[in-house]
mmCIF file of C-alpha atoms in Angstrom:
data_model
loop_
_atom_site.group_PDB
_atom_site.id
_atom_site.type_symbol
_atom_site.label_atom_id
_atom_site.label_comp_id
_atom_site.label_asym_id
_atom_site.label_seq_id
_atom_site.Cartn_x
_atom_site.Cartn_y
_atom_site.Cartn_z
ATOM 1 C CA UNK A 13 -74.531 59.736 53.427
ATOM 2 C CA UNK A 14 -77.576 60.677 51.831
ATOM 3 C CA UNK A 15 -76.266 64.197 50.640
ATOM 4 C CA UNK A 16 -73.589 62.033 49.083
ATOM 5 C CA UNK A 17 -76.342 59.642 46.884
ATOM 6 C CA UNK A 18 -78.248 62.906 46.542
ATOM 7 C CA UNK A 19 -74.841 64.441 44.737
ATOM 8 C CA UNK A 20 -74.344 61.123 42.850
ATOM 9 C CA UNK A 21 -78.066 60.706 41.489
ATOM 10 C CA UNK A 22 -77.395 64.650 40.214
ATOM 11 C CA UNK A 23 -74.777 63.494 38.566
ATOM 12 C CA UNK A 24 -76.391 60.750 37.212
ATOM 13 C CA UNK A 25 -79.485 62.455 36.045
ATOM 14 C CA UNK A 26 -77.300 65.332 34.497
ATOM 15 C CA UNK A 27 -75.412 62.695 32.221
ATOM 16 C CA UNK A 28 -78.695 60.690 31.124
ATOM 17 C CA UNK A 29 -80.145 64.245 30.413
ATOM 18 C CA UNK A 30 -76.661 65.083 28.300
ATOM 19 C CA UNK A 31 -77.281 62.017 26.170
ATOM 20 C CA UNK A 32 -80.839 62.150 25.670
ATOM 21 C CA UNK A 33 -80.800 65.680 24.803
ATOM 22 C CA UNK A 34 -77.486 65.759 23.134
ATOM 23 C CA UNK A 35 -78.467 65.371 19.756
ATOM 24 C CA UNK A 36 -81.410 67.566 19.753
ATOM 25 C CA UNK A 37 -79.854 70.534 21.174
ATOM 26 C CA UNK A 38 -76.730 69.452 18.398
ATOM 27 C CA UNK A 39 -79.659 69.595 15.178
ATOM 28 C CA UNK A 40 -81.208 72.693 16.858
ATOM 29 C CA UNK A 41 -78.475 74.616 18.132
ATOM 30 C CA UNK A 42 -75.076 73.538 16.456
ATOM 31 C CA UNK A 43 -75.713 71.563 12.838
ATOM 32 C CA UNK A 44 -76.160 73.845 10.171
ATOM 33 C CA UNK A 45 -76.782 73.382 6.493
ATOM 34 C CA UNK A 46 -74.158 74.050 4.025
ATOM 35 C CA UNK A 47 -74.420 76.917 1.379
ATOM 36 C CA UNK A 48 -75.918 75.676 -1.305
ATOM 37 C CA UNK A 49 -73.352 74.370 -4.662
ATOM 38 C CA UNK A 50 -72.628 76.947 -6.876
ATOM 39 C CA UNK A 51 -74.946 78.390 -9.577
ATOM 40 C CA UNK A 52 -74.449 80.779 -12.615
ATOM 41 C CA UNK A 53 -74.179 84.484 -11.739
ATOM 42 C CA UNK A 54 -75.060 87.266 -13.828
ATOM 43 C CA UNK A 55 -73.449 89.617 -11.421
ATOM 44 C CA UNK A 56 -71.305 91.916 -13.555
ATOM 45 C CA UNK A 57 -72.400 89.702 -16.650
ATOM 46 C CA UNK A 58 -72.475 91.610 -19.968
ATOM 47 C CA UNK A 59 -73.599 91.254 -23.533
ATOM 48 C CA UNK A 60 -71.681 88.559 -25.592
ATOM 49 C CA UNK A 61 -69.347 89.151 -28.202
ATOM 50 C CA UNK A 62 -67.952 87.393 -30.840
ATOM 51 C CA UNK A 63 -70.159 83.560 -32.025
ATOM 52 C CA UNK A 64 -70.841 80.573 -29.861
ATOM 53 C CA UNK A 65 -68.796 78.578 -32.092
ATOM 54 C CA UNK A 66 -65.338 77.157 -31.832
ATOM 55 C CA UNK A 67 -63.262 75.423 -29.391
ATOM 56 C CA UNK A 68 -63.486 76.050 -25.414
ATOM 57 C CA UNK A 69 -61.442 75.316 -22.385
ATOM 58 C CA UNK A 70 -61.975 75.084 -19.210
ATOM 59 C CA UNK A 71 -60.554 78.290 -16.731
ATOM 60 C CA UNK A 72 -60.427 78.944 -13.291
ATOM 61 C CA UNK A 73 -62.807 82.036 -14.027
ATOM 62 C CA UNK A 74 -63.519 84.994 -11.248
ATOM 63 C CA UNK A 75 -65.734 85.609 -8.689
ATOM 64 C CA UNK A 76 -68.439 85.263 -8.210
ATOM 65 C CA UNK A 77 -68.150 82.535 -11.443
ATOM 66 C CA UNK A 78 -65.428 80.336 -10.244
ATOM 67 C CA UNK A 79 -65.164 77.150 -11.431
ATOM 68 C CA UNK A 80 -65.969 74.314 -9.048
ATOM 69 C CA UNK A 81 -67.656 70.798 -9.030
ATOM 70 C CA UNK A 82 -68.048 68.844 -6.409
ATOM 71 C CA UNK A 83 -71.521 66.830 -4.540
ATOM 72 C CA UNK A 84 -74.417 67.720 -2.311
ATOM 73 C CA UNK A 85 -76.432 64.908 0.148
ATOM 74 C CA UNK A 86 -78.033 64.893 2.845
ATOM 75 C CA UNK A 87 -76.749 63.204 5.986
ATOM 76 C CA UNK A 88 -78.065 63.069 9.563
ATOM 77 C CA UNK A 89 -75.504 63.621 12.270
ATOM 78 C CA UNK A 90 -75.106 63.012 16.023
ATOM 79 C CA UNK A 91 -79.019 63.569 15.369
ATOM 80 C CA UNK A 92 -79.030 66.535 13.403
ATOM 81 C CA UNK A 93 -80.529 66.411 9.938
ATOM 82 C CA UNK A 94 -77.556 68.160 7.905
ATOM 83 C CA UNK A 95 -77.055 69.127 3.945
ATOM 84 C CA UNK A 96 -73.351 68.571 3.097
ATOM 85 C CA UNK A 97 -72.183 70.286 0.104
ATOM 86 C CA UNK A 98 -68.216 69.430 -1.239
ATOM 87 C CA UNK A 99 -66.320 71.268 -3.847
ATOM 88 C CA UNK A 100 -62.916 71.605 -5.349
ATOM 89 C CA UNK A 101 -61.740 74.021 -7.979
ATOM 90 C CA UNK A 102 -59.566 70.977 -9.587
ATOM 91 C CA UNK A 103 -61.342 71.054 -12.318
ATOM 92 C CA UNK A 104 -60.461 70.661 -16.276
ATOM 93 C CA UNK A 105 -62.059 69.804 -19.492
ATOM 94 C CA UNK A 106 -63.148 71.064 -23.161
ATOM 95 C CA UNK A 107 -66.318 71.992 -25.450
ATOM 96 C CA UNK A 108 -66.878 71.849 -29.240
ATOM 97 C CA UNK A 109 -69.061 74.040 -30.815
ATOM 98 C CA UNK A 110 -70.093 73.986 -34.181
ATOM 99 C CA UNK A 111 -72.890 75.326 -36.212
ATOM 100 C CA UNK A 112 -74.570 76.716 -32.556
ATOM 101 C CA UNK A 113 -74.714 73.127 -31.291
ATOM 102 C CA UNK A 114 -72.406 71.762 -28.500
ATOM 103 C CA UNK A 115 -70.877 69.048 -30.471
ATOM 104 C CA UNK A 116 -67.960 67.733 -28.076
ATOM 105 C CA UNK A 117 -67.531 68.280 -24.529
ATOM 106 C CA UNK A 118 -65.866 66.546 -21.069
ATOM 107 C CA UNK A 119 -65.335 67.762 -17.710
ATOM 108 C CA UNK A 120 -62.952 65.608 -15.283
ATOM 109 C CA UNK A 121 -62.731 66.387 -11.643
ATOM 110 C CA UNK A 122 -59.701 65.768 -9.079
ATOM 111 C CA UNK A 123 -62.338 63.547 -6.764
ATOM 112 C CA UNK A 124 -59.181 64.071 -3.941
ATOM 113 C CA UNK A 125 -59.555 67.688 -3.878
ATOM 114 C CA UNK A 126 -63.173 67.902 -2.957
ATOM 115 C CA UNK A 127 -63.615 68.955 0.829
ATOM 116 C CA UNK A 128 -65.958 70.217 3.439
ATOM 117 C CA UNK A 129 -65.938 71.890 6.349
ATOM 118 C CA UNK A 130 -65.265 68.345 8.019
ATOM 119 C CA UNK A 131 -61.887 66.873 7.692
ATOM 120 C CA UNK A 132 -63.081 63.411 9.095
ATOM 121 C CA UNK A 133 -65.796 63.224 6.286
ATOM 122 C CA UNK A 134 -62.909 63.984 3.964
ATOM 123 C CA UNK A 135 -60.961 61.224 5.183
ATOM 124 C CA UNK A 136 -63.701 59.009 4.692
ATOM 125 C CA UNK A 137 -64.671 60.483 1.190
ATOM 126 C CA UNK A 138 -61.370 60.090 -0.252
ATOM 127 C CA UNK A 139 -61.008 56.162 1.212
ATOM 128 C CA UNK A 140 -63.824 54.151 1.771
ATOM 129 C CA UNK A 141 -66.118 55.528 -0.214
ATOM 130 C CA UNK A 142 -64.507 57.135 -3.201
ATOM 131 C CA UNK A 143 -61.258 55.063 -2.826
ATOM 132 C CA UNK A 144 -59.604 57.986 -4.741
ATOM 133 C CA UNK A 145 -56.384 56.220 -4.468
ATOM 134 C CA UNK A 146 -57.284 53.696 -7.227
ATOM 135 C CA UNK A 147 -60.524 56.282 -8.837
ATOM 136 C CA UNK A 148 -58.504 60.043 -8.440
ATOM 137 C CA UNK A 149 -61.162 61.098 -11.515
ATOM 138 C CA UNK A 150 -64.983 61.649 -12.139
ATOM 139 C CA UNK A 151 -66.103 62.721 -15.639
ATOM 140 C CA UNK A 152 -69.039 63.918 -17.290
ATOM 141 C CA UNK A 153 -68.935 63.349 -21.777
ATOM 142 C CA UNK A 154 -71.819 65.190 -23.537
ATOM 143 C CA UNK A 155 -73.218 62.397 -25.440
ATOM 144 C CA UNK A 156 -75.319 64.118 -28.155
ATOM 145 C CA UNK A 157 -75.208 67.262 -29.706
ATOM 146 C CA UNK A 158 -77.055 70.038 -27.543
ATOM 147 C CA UNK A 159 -78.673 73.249 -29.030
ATOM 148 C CA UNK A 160 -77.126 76.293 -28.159
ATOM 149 C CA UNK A 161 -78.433 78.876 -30.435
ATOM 150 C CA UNK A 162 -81.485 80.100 -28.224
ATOM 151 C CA UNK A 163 -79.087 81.631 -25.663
ATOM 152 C CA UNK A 164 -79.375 84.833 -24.613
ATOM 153 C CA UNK A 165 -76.810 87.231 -25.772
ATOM 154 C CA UNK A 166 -77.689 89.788 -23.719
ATOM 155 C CA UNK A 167 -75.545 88.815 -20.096
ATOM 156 C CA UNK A 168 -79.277 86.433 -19.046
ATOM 157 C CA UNK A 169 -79.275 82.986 -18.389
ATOM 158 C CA UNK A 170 -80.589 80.934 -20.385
ATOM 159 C CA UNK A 171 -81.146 77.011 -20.234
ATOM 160 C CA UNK A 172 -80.442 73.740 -22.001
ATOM 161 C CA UNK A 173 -80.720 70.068 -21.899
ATOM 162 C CA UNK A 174 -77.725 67.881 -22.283
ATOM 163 C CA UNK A 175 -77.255 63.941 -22.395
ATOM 164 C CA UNK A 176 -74.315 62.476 -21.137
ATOM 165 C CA UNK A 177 -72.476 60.172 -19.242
ATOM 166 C CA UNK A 178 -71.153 60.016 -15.875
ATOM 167 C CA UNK A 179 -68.306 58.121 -14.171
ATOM 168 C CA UNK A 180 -67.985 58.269 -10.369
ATOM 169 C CA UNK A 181 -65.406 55.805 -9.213
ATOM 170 C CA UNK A 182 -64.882 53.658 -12.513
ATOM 171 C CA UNK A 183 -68.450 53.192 -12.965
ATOM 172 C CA UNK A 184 -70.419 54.906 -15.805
ATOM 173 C CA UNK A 185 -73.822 55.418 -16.513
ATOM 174 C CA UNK A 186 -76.063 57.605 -18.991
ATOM 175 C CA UNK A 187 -77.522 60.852 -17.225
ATOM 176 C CA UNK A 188 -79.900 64.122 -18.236
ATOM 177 C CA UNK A 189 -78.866 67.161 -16.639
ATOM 178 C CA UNK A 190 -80.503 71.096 -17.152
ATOM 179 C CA UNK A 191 -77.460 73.396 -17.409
ATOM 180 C CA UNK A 192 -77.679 77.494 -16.936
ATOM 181 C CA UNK A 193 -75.751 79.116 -19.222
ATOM 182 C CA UNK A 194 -74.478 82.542 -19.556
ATOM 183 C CA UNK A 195 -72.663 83.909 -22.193
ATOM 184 C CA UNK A 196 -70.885 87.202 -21.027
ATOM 185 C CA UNK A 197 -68.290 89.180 -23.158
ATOM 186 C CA UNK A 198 -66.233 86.466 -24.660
ATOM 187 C CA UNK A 199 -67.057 83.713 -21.620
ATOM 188 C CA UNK A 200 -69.106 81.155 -21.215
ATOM 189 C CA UNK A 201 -70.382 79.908 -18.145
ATOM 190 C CA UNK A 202 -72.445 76.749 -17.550
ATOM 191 C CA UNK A 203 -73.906 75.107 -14.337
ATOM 192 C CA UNK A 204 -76.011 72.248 -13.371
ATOM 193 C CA UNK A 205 -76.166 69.653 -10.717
ATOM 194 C CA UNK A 206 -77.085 65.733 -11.835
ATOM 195 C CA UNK A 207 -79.449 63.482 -9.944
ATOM 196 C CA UNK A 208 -77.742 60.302 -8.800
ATOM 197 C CA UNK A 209 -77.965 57.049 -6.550
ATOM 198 C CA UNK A 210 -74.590 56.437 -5.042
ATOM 199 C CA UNK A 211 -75.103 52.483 -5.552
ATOM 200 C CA UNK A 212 -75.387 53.019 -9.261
ATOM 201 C CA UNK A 213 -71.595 54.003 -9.663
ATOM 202 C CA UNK A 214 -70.621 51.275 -6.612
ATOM 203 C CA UNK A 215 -70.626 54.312 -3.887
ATOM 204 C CA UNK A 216 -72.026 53.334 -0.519
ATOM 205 C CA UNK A 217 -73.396 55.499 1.652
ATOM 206 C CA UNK A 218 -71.435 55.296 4.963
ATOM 207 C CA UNK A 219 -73.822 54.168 7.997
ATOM 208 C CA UNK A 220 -71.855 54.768 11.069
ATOM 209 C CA UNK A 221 -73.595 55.306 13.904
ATOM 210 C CA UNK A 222 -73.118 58.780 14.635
ATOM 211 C CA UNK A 223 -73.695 59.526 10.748
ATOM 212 C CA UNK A 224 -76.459 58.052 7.774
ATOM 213 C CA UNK A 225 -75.677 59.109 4.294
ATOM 214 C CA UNK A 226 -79.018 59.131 2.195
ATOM 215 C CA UNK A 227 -78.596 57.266 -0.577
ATOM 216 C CA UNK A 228 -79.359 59.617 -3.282
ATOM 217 C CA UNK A 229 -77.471 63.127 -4.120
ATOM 218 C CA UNK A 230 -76.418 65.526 -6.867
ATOM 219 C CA UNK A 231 -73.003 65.978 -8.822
ATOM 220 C CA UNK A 232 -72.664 69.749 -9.280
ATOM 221 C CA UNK A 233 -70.798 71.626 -10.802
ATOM 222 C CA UNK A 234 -70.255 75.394 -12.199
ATOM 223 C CA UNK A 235 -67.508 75.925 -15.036
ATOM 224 C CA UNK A 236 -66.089 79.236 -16.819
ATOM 225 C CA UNK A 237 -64.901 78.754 -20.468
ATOM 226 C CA UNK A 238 -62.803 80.628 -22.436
ATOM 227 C CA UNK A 239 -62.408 80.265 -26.490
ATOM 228 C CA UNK A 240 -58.928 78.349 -26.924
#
């Protein structure tokens, strides 16, 4: 009999053990940060041709330029202290430039399409907290004119300020963003990612137990235009 409570108080110990040390050895051993969201590359990049001016579209582009927007935030699950990044290449929209100055310009985003490496989050993303059902868009609309003539033309980054506006699930709201942009032969590729607090566009965070959302994030994104 007492081998028996000996065998049963191992047991024991070795489950208390498993869920006190569970998520530690999950944040230390298991949980890993996501790459980060995509940035301009100047990989391959070469010197521009033709002007800055005209009318642009948005194109799928090539590696390792690809278009893709999407969000990064910070999350702690099952204990581990995790940075999430989502992206989708669903991505369309349009830029004006005249005179050297971006005059007109909108990027719209298939919210739906944006994943992880987490289908549950997905599920999550795309219902409760984006409701994508009802919201399938988010938008950014440059709102004044942004200076484009001190760009490099030589396959460099260079960078600019925009204002604009954001929508995340029918809610919109003025934003600043600093975009990196390369011109390269006849492309043009921007990227950026925009401070935001999910409250401000009627996004809650999901608290669940086994996952906290912080409450702030970034809206990222990394386009390749072509003249149209």
């Amino acid at each position: 009999m007492k081998k028996l409570w000996w065998a049963i108080g191992g047991v024991v110990a070795v489950l208390v053990l498993a869920v006190l040390v569970g998520p530690w050895a999950y944040g230390q051993f298991i949980a890993e940060d996501d790459a980060p969201a995509a940035s301009v590359s100047t990989e391959g990049a070469e010197a521009a041709s033709g002007s800055v001016d005209g009318q642009w579209t948005v194109v799928p582009g090539e590696a390792p330029n690809q278009t893709a927007a999407g969000y990064t935030v910070h999350e702690i699950l099952n204990g581990a202290s995790v940075t999430v990044v989502g992206s989708t290449g669903e991505v369309a929209g349009s830029a004006t430039v005249e005179g050297e100055k971006l005059t007109a310009g909108e990027v719209s985003v298939q919210v739906a399409g944006i994943t992880t490496d987490q289908s549950r989050r997905d599920d999550q993303f795309r219902g409760n907290v984006m409701d994508t059902d009802t919201h399938p868009t988010a938008t950014f609309t440059v709102a004044e004119p942004v200076d484009l003539s001190g760009l490099p033309e030589d396959g460099s980054v260079g960078t600019v300020t925009a204002q604009g506006t954001l929508t995340l699930k029918g809610q919109s709201r003025p934003v600043t963003v600093d975009i990196e942009v390369l011109r390269s032969g006849d492309d043009l590729i921007a990227s950026g990612s925009i401070p935001v607090t999910w409250t401000d566009f009627g996004v809650q965070p999901p608290s669940l137990g086994f996952v906290t959302v912080d409450g702030r994030g970034t809206v990222d994104f990394l386009i390749s235009l072509a003249h149209s």
